[in-house]
mmCIF file with all atom_site columns, C-alpha atoms in Angstrom:
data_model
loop_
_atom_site.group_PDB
_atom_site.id
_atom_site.type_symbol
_atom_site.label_atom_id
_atom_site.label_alt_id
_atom_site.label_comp_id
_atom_site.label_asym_id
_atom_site.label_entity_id
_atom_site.label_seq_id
_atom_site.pdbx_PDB_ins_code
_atom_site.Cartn_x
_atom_site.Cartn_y
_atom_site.Cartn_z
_atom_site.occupancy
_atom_site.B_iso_or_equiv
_atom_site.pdbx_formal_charge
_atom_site.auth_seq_id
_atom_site.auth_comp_id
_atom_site.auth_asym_id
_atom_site.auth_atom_id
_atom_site.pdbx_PDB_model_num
ATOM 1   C CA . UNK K 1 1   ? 103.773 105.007 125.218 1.00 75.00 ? 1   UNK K CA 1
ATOM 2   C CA . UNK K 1 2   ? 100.655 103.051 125.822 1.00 85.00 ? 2   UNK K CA 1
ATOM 3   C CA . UNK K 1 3   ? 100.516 100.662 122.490 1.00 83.00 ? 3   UNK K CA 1
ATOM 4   C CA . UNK K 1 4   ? 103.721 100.522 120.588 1.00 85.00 ? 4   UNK K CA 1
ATOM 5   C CA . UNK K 1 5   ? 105.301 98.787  124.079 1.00 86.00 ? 5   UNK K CA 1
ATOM 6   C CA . UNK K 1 6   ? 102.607 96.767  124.586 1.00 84.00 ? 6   UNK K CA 1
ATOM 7   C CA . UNK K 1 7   ? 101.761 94.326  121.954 1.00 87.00 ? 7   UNK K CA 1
ATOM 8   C CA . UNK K 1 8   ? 98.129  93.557  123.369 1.00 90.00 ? 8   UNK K CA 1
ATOM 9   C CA . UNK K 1 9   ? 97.033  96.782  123.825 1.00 89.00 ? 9   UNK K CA 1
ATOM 10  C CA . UNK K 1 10  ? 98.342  98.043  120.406 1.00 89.00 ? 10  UNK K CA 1
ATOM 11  C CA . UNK K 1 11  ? 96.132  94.602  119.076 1.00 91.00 ? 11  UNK K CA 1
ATOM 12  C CA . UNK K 1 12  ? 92.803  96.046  120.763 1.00 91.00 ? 12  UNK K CA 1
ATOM 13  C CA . UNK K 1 13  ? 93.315  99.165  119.260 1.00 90.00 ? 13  UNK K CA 1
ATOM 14  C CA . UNK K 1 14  ? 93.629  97.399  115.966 1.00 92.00 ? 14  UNK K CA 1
ATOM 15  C CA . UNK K 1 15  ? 90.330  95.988  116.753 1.00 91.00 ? 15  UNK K CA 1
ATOM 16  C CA . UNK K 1 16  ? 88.560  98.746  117.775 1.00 90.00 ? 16  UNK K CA 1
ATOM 17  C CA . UNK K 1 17  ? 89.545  100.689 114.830 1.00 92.00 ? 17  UNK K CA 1
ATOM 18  C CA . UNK K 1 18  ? 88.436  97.660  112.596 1.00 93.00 ? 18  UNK K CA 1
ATOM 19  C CA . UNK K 1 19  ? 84.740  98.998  112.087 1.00 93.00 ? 19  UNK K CA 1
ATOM 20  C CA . UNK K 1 20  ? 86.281  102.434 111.187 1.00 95.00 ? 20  UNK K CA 1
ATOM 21  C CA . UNK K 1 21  ? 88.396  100.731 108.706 1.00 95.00 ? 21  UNK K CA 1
ATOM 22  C CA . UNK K 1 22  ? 85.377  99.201  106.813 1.00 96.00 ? 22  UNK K CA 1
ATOM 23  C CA . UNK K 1 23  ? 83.633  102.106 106.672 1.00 96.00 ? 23  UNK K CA 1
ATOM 24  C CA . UNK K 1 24  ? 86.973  103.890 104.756 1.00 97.00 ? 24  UNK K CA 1
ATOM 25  C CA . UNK K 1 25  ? 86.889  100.687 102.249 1.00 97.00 ? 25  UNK K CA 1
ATOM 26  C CA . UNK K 1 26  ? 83.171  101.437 101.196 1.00 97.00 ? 26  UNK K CA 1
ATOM 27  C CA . UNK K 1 27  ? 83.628  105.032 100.830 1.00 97.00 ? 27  UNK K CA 1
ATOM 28  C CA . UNK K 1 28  ? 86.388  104.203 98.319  1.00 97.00 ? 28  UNK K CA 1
ATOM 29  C CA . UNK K 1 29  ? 85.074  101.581 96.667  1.00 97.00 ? 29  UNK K CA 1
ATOM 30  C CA . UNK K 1 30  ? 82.207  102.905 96.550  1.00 98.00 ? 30  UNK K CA 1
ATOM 31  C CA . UNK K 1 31  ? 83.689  106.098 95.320  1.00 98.00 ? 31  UNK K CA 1
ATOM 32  C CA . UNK K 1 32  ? 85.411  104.762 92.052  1.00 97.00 ? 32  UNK K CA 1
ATOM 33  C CA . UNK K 1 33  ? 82.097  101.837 91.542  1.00 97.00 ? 33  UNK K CA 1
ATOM 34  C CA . UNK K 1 34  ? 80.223  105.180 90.976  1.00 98.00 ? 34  UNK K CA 1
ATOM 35  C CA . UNK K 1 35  ? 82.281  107.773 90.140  1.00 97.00 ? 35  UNK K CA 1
ATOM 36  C CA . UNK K 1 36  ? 84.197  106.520 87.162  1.00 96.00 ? 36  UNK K CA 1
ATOM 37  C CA . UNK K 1 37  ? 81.518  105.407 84.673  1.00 96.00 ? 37  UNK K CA 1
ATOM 38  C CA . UNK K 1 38  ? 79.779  108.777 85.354  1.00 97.00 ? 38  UNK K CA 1
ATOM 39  C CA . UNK K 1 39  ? 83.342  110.412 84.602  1.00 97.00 ? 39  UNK K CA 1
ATOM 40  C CA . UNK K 1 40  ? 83.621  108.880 80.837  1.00 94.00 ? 40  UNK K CA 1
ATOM 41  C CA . UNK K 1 41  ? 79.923  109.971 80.639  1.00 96.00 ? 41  UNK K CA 1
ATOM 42  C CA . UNK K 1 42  ? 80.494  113.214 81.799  1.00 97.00 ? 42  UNK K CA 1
ATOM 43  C CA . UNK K 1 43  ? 83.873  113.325 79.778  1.00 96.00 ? 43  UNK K CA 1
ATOM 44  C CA . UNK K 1 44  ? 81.601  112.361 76.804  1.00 93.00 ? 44  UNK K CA 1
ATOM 45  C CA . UNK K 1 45  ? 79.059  115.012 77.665  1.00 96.00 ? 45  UNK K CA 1
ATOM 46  C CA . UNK K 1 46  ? 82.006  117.628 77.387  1.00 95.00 ? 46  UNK K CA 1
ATOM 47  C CA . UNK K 1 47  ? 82.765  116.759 74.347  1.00 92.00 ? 47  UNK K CA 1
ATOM 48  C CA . UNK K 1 48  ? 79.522  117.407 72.582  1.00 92.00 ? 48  UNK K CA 1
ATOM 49  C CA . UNK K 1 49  ? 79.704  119.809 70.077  1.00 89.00 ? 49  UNK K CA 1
ATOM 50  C CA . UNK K 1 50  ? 76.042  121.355 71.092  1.00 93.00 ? 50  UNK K CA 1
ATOM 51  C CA . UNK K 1 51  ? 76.733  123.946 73.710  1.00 93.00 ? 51  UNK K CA 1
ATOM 52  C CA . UNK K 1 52  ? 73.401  123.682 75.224  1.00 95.00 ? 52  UNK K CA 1
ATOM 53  C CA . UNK K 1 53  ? 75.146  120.103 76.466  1.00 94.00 ? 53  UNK K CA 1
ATOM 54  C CA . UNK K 1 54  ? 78.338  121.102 76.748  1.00 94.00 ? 54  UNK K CA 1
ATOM 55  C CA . UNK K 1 55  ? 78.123  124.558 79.138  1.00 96.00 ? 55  UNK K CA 1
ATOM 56  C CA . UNK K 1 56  ? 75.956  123.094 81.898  1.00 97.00 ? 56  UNK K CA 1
ATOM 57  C CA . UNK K 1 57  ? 78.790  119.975 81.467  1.00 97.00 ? 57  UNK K CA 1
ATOM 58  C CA . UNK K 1 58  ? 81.793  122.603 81.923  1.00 97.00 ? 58  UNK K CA 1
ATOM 59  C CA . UNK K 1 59  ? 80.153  124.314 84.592  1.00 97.00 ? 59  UNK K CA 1
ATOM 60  C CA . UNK K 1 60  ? 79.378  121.338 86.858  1.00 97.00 ? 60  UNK K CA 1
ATOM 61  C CA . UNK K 1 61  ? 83.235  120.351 86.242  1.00 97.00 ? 61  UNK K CA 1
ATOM 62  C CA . UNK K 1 62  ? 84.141  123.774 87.349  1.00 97.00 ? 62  UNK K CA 1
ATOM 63  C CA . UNK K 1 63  ? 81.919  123.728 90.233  1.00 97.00 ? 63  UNK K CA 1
ATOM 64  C CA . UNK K 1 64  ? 83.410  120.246 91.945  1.00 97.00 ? 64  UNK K CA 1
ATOM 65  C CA . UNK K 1 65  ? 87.066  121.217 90.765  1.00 96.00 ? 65  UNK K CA 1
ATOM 66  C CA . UNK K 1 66  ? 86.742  124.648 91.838  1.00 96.00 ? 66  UNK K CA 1
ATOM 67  C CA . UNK K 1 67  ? 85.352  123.868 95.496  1.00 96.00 ? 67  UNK K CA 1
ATOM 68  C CA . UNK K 1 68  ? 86.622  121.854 98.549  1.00 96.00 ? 68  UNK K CA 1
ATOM 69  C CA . UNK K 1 69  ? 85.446  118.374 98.534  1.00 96.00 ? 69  UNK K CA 1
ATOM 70  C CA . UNK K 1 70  ? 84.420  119.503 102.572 1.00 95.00 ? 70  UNK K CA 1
ATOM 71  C CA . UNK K 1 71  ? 82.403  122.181 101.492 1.00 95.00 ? 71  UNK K CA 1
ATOM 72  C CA . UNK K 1 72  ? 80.765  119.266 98.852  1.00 96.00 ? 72  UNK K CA 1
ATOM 73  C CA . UNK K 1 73  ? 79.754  117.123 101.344 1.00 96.00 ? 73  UNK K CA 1
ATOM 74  C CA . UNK K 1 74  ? 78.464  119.755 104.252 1.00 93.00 ? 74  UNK K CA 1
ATOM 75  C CA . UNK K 1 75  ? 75.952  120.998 101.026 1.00 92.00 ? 75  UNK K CA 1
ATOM 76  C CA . UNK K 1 76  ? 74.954  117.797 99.855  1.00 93.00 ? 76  UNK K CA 1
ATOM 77  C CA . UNK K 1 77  ? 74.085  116.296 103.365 1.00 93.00 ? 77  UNK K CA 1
ATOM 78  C CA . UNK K 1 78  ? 72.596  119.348 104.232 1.00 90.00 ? 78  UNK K CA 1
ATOM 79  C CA . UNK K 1 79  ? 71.066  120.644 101.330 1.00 87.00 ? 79  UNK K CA 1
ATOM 80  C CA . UNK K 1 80  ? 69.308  117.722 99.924  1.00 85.00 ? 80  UNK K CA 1
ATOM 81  C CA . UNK K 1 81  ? 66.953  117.612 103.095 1.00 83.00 ? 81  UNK K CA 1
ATOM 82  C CA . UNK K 1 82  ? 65.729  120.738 102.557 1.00 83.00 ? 82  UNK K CA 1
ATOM 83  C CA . UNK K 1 83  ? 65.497  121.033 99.060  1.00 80.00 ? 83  UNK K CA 1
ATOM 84  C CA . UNK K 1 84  ? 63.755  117.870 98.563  1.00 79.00 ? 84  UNK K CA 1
ATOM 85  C CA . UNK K 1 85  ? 62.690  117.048 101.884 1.00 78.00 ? 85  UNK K CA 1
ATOM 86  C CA . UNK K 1 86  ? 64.162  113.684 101.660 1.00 80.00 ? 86  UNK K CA 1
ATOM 87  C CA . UNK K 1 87  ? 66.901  112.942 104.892 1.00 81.00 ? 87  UNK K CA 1
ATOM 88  C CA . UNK K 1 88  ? 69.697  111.457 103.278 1.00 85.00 ? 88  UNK K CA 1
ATOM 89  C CA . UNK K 1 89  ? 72.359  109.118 105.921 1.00 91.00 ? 89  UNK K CA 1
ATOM 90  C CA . UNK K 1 90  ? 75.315  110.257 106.221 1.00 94.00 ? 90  UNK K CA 1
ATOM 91  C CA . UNK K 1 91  ? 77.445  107.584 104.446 1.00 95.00 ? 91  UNK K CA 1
ATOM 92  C CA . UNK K 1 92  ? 74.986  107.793 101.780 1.00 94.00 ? 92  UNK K CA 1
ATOM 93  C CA . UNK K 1 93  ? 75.745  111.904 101.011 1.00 95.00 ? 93  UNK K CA 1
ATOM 94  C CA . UNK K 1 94  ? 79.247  111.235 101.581 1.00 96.00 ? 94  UNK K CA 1
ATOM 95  C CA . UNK K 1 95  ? 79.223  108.468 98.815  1.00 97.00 ? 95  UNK K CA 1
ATOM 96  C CA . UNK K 1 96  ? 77.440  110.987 96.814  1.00 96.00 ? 96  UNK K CA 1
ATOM 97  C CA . UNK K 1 97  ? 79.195  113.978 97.347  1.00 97.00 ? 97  UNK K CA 1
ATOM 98  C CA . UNK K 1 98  ? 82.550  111.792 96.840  1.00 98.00 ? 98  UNK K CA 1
ATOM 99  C CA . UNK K 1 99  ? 81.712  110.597 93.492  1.00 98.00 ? 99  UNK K CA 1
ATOM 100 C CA . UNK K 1 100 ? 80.196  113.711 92.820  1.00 97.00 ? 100 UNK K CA 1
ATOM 101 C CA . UNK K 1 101 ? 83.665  115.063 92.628  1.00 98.00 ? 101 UNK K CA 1
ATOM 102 C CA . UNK K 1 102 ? 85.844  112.527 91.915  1.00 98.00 ? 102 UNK K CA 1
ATOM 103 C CA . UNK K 1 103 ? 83.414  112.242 88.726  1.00 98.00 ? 103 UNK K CA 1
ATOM 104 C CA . UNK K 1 104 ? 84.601  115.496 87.584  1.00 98.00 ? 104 UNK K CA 1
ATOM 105 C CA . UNK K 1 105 ? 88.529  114.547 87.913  1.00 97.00 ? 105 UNK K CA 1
ATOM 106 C CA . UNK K 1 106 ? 88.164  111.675 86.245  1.00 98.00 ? 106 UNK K CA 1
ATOM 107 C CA . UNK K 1 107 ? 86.012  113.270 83.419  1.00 97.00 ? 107 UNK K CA 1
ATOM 108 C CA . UNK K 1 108 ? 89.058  116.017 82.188  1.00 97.00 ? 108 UNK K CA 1
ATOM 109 C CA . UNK K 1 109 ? 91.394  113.329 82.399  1.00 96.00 ? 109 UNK K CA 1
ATOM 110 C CA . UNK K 1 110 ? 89.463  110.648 80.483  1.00 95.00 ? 110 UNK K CA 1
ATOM 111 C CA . UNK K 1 111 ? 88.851  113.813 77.801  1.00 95.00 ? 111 UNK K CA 1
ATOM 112 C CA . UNK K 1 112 ? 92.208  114.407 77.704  1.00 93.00 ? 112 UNK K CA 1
ATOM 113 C CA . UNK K 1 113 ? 92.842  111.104 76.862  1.00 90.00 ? 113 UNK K CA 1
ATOM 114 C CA . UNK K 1 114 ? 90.625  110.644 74.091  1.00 88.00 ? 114 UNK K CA 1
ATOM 115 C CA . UNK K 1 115 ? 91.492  113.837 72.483  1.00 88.00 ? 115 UNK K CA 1
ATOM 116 C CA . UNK K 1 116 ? 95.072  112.926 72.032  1.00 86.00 ? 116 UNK K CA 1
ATOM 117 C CA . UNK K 1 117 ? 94.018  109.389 69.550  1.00 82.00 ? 117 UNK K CA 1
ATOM 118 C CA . UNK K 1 118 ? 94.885  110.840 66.657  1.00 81.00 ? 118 UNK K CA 1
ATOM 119 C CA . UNK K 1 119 ? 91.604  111.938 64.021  1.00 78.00 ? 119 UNK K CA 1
ATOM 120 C CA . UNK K 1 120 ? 93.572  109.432 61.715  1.00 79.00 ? 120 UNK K CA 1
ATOM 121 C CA . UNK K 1 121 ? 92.295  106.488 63.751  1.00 78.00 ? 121 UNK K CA 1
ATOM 122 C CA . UNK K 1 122 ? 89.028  107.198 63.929  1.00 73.00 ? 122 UNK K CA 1
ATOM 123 C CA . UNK K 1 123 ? 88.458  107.980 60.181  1.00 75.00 ? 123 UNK K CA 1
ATOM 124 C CA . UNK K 1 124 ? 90.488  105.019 59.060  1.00 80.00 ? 124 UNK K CA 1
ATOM 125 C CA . UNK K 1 125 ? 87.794  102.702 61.389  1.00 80.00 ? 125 UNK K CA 1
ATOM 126 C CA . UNK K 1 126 ? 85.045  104.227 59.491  1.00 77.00 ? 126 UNK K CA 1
ATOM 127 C CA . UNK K 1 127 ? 86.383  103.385 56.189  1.00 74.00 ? 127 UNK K CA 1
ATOM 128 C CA . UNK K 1 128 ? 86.829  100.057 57.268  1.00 76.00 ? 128 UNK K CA 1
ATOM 129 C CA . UNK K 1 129 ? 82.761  99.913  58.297  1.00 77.00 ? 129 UNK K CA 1
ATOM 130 C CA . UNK K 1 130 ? 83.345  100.067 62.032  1.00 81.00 ? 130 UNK K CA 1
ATOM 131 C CA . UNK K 1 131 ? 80.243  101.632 63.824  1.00 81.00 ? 131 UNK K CA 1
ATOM 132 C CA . UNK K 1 132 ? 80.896  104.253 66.102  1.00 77.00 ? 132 UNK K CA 1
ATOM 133 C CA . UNK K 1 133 ? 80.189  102.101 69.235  1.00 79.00 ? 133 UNK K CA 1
ATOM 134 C CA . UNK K 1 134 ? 82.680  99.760  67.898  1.00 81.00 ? 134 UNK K CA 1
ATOM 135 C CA . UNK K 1 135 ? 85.325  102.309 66.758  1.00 82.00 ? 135 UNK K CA 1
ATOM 136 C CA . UNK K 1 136 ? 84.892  103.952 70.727  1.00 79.00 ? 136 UNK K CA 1
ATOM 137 C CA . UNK K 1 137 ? 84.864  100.686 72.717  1.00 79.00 ? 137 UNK K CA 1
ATOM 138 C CA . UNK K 1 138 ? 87.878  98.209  70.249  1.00 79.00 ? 138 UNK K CA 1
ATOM 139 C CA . UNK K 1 139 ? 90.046  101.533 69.054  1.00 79.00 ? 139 UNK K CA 1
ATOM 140 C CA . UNK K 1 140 ? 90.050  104.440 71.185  1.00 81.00 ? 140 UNK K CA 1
ATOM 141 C CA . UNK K 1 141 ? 88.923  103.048 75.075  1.00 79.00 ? 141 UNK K CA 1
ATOM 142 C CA . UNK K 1 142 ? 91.568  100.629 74.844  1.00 81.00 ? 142 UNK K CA 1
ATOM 143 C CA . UNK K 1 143 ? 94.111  103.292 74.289  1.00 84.00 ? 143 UNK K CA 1
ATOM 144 C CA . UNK K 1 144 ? 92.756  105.592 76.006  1.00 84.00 ? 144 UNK K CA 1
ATOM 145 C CA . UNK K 1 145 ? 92.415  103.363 79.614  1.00 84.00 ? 145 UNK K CA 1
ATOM 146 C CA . UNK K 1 146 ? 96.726  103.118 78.723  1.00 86.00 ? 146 UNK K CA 1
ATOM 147 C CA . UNK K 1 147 ? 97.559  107.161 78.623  1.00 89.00 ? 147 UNK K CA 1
ATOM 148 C CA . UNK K 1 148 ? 95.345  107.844 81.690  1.00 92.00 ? 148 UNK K CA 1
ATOM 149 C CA . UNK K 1 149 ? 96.320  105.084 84.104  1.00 93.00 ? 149 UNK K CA 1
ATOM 150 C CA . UNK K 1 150 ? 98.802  107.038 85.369  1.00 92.00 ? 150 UNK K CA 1
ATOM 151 C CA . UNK K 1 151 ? 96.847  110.327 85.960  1.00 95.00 ? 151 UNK K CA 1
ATOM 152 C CA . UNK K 1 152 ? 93.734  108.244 87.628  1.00 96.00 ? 152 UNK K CA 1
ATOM 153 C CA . UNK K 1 153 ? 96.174  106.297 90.078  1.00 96.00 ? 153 UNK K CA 1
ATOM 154 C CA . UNK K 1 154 ? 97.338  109.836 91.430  1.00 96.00 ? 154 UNK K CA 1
ATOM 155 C CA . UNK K 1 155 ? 93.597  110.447 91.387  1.00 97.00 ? 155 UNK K CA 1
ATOM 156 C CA . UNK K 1 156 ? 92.786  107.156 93.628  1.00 97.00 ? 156 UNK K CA 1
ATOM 157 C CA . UNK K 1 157 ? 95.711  107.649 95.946  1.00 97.00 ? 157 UNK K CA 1
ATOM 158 C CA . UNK K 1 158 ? 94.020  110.904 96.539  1.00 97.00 ? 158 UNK K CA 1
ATOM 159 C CA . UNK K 1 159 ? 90.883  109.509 96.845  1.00 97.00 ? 159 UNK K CA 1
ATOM 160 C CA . UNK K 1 160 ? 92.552  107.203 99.967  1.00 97.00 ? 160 UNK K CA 1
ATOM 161 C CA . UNK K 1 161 ? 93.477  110.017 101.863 1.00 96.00 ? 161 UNK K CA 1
ATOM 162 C CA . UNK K 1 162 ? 90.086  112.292 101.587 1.00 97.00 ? 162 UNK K CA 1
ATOM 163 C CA . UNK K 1 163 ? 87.893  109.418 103.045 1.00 97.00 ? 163 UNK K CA 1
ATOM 164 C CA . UNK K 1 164 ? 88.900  110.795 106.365 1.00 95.00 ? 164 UNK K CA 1
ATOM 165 C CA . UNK K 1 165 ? 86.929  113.847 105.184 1.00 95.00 ? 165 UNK K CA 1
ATOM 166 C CA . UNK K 1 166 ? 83.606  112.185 105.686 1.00 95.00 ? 166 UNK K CA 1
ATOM 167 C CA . UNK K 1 167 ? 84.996  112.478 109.967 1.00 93.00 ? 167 UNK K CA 1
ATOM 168 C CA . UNK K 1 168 ? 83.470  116.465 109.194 1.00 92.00 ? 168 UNK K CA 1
ATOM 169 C CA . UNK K 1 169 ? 80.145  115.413 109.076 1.00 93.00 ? 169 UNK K CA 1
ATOM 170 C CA . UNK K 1 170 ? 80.528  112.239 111.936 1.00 88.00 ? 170 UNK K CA 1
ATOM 171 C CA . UNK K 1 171 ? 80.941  109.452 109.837 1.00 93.00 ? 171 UNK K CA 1
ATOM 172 C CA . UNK K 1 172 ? 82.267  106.699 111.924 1.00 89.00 ? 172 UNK K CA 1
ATOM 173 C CA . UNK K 1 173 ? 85.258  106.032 109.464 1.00 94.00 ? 173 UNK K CA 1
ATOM 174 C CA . UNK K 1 174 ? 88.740  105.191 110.179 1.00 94.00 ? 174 UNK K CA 1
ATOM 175 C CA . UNK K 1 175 ? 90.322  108.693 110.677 1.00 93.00 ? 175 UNK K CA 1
ATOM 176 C CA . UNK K 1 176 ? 87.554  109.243 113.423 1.00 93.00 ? 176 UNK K CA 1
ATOM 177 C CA . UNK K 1 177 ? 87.651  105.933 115.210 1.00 93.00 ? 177 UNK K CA 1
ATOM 178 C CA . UNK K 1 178 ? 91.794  106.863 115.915 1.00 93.00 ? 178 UNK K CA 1
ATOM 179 C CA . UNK K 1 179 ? 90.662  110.624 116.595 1.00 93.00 ? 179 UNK K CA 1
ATOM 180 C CA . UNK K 1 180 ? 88.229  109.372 119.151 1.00 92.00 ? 180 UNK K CA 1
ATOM 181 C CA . UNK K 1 181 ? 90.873  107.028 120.956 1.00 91.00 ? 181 UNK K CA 1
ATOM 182 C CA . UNK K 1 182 ? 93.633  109.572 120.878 1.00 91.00 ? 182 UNK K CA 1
ATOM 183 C CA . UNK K 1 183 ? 90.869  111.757 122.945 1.00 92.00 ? 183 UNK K CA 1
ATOM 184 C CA . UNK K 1 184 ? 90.374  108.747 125.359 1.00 89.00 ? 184 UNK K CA 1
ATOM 185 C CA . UNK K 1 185 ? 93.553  108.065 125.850 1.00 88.00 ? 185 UNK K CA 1
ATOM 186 C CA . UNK K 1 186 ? 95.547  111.013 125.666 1.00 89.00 ? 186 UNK K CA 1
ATOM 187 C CA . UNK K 1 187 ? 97.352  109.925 123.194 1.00 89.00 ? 187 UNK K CA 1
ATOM 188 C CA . UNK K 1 188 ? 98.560  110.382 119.480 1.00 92.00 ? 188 UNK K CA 1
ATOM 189 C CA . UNK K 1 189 ? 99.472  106.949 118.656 1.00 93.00 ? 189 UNK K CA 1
ATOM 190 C CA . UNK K 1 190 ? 96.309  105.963 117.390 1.00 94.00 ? 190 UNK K CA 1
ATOM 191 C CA . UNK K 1 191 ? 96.613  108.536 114.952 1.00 94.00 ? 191 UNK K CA 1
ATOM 192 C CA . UNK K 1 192 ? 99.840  107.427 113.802 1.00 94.00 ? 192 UNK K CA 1
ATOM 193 C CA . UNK K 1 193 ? 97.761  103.230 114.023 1.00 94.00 ? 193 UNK K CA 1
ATOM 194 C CA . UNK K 1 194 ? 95.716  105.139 111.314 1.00 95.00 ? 194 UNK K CA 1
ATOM 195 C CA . UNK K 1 195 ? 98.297  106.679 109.440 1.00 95.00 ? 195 UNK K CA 1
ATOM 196 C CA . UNK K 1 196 ? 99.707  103.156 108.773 1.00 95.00 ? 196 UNK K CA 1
ATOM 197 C CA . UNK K 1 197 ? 96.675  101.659 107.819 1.00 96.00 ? 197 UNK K CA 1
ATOM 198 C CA . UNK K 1 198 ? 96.517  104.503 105.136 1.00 97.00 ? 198 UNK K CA 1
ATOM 199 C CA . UNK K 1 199 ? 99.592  104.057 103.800 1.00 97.00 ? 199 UNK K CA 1
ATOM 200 C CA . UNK K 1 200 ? 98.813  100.340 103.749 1.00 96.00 ? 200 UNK K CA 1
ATOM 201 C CA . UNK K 1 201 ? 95.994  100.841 101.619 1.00 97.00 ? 201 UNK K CA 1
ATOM 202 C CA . UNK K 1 202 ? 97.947  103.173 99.026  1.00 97.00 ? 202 UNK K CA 1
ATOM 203 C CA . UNK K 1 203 ? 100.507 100.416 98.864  1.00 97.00 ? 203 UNK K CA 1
ATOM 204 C CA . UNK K 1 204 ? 97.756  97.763  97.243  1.00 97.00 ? 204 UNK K CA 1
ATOM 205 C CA . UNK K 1 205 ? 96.510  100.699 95.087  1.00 96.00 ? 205 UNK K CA 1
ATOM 206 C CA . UNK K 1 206 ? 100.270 101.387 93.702  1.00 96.00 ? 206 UNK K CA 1
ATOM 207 C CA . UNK K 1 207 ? 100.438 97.770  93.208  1.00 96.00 ? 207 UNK K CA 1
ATOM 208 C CA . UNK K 1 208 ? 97.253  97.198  91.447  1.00 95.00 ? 208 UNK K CA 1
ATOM 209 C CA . UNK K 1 209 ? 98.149  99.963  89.098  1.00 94.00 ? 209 UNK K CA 1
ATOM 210 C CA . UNK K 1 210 ? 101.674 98.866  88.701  1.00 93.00 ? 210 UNK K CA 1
ATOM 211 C CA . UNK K 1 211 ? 100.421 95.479  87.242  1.00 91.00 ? 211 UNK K CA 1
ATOM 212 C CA . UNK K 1 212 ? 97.533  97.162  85.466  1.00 90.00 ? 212 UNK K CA 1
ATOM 213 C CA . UNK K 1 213 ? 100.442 99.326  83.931  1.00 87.00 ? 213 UNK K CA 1
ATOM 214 C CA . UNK K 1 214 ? 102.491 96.244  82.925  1.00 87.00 ? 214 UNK K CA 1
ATOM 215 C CA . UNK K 1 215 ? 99.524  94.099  81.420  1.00 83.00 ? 215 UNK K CA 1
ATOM 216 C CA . UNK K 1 216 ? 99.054  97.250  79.242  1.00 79.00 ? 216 UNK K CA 1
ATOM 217 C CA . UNK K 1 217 ? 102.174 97.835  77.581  1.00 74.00 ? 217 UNK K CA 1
ATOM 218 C CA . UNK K 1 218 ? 101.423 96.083  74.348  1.00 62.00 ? 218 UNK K CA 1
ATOM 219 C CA . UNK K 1 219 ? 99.291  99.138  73.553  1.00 55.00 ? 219 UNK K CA 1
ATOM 220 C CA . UNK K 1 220 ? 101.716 100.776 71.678  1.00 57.00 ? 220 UNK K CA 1
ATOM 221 C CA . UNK K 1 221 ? 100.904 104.863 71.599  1.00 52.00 ? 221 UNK K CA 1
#
């Protein structure tokens, strides 16, 4: 073993890996900043009763459900240069093409969760003179953000492990700055370094939703 019996080589690795590591934090953050206000839009969209807004809606969902997320990000980095002439970075199309699709997930399970509130609820805010902004945003979201925290947690685990997609199109992220050390040195225990750090990071995220799931249990469904 070259790190895991020596504690000062197994610290540089740490190190090295530590710009790899930031650039796996903004992929994720910047996946959910993006991609879950454009899911309840999207979700919304679906739900339109004019077809003319609800197909193209449908089809996009079945497009980024129906496709690998690799295959996403290979078009978008390479398509948008040629369609529009416009070079796009690559952390930029990966952002993109990861909220692109995580928008989509989030969108069936945010509709989902607003087509289970009862009619009942909805009709009963109206008779008391609620708008329909207020009747969305004080009755249903509220209820709503309760039945689908356990559906979009899965979702943002998920969303942990695929950053190391974005290594496909040489994005210096986490995944790649252990592959290219294990090449170095021979060795897999940078990839196992990684694998830790991974499993690190889903261990805040099942926290975070594990209190988020406590300080919402006076919604009553």
């Amino acid at each position: 073993m070259i790190y895991f019996n020596n504690p000062q080589a197994l610290m540089k690795l740490v190190l090295s890996m530590q710009d790899g590591l930031i650039t796996t934090l903004t992929i994720f953050a910047s996946t959910l900043l993006f991609s879950i206000p454009l899911g309840m839009v999207v979700a919304l969209l679906r739900m339109n009763r004019r077809r003319i807004v609800s197909i193209p809606i449908s089809l996009y969902i079945l497009v980024m459900r129906g496709t690998p997320l690799m295959l996403q990000i290979f078009a978008i980095y390479f398509a948008i240069p040629t369609l529009t002439g416009q070079n796009l970075d690559r952390l930029s199309a990966t952002i993109l093409a990861f909220s692109l699709n995580y928008a989509a997930y989030f969108a069936e399970i945010f509709r989902g969760g607003m087509m289970s509130i009862p009619v009942g609820q909805r009709e009963a805010s109206q008779v008391l003179g609620f708008t329909k902004a207020q009747t969305f945003f004080h009755i249903t979201l509220p209820q709503v953000c309760k039945r689908v925290l356990l559906p979009v947690s899965n979702e943002v685990i998920t969303l942990v492990k695929d950053t190391s997609l974005a290594n496909i199109i040489a994005v210096a992220e986490l995944f790649r700055a252990a592959k290219n050390e294990a090449s170095r040195t021979a060795s897999v225990e940078p990839l196992f370094v990684a694998g830790l750090f991974y499993l690190l990071m889903n261990g805040v995220v099942t926290l975070v939703f594990s209190h988020l799931g406590r300080r919402m249990a006076y919604y009553k469904d």
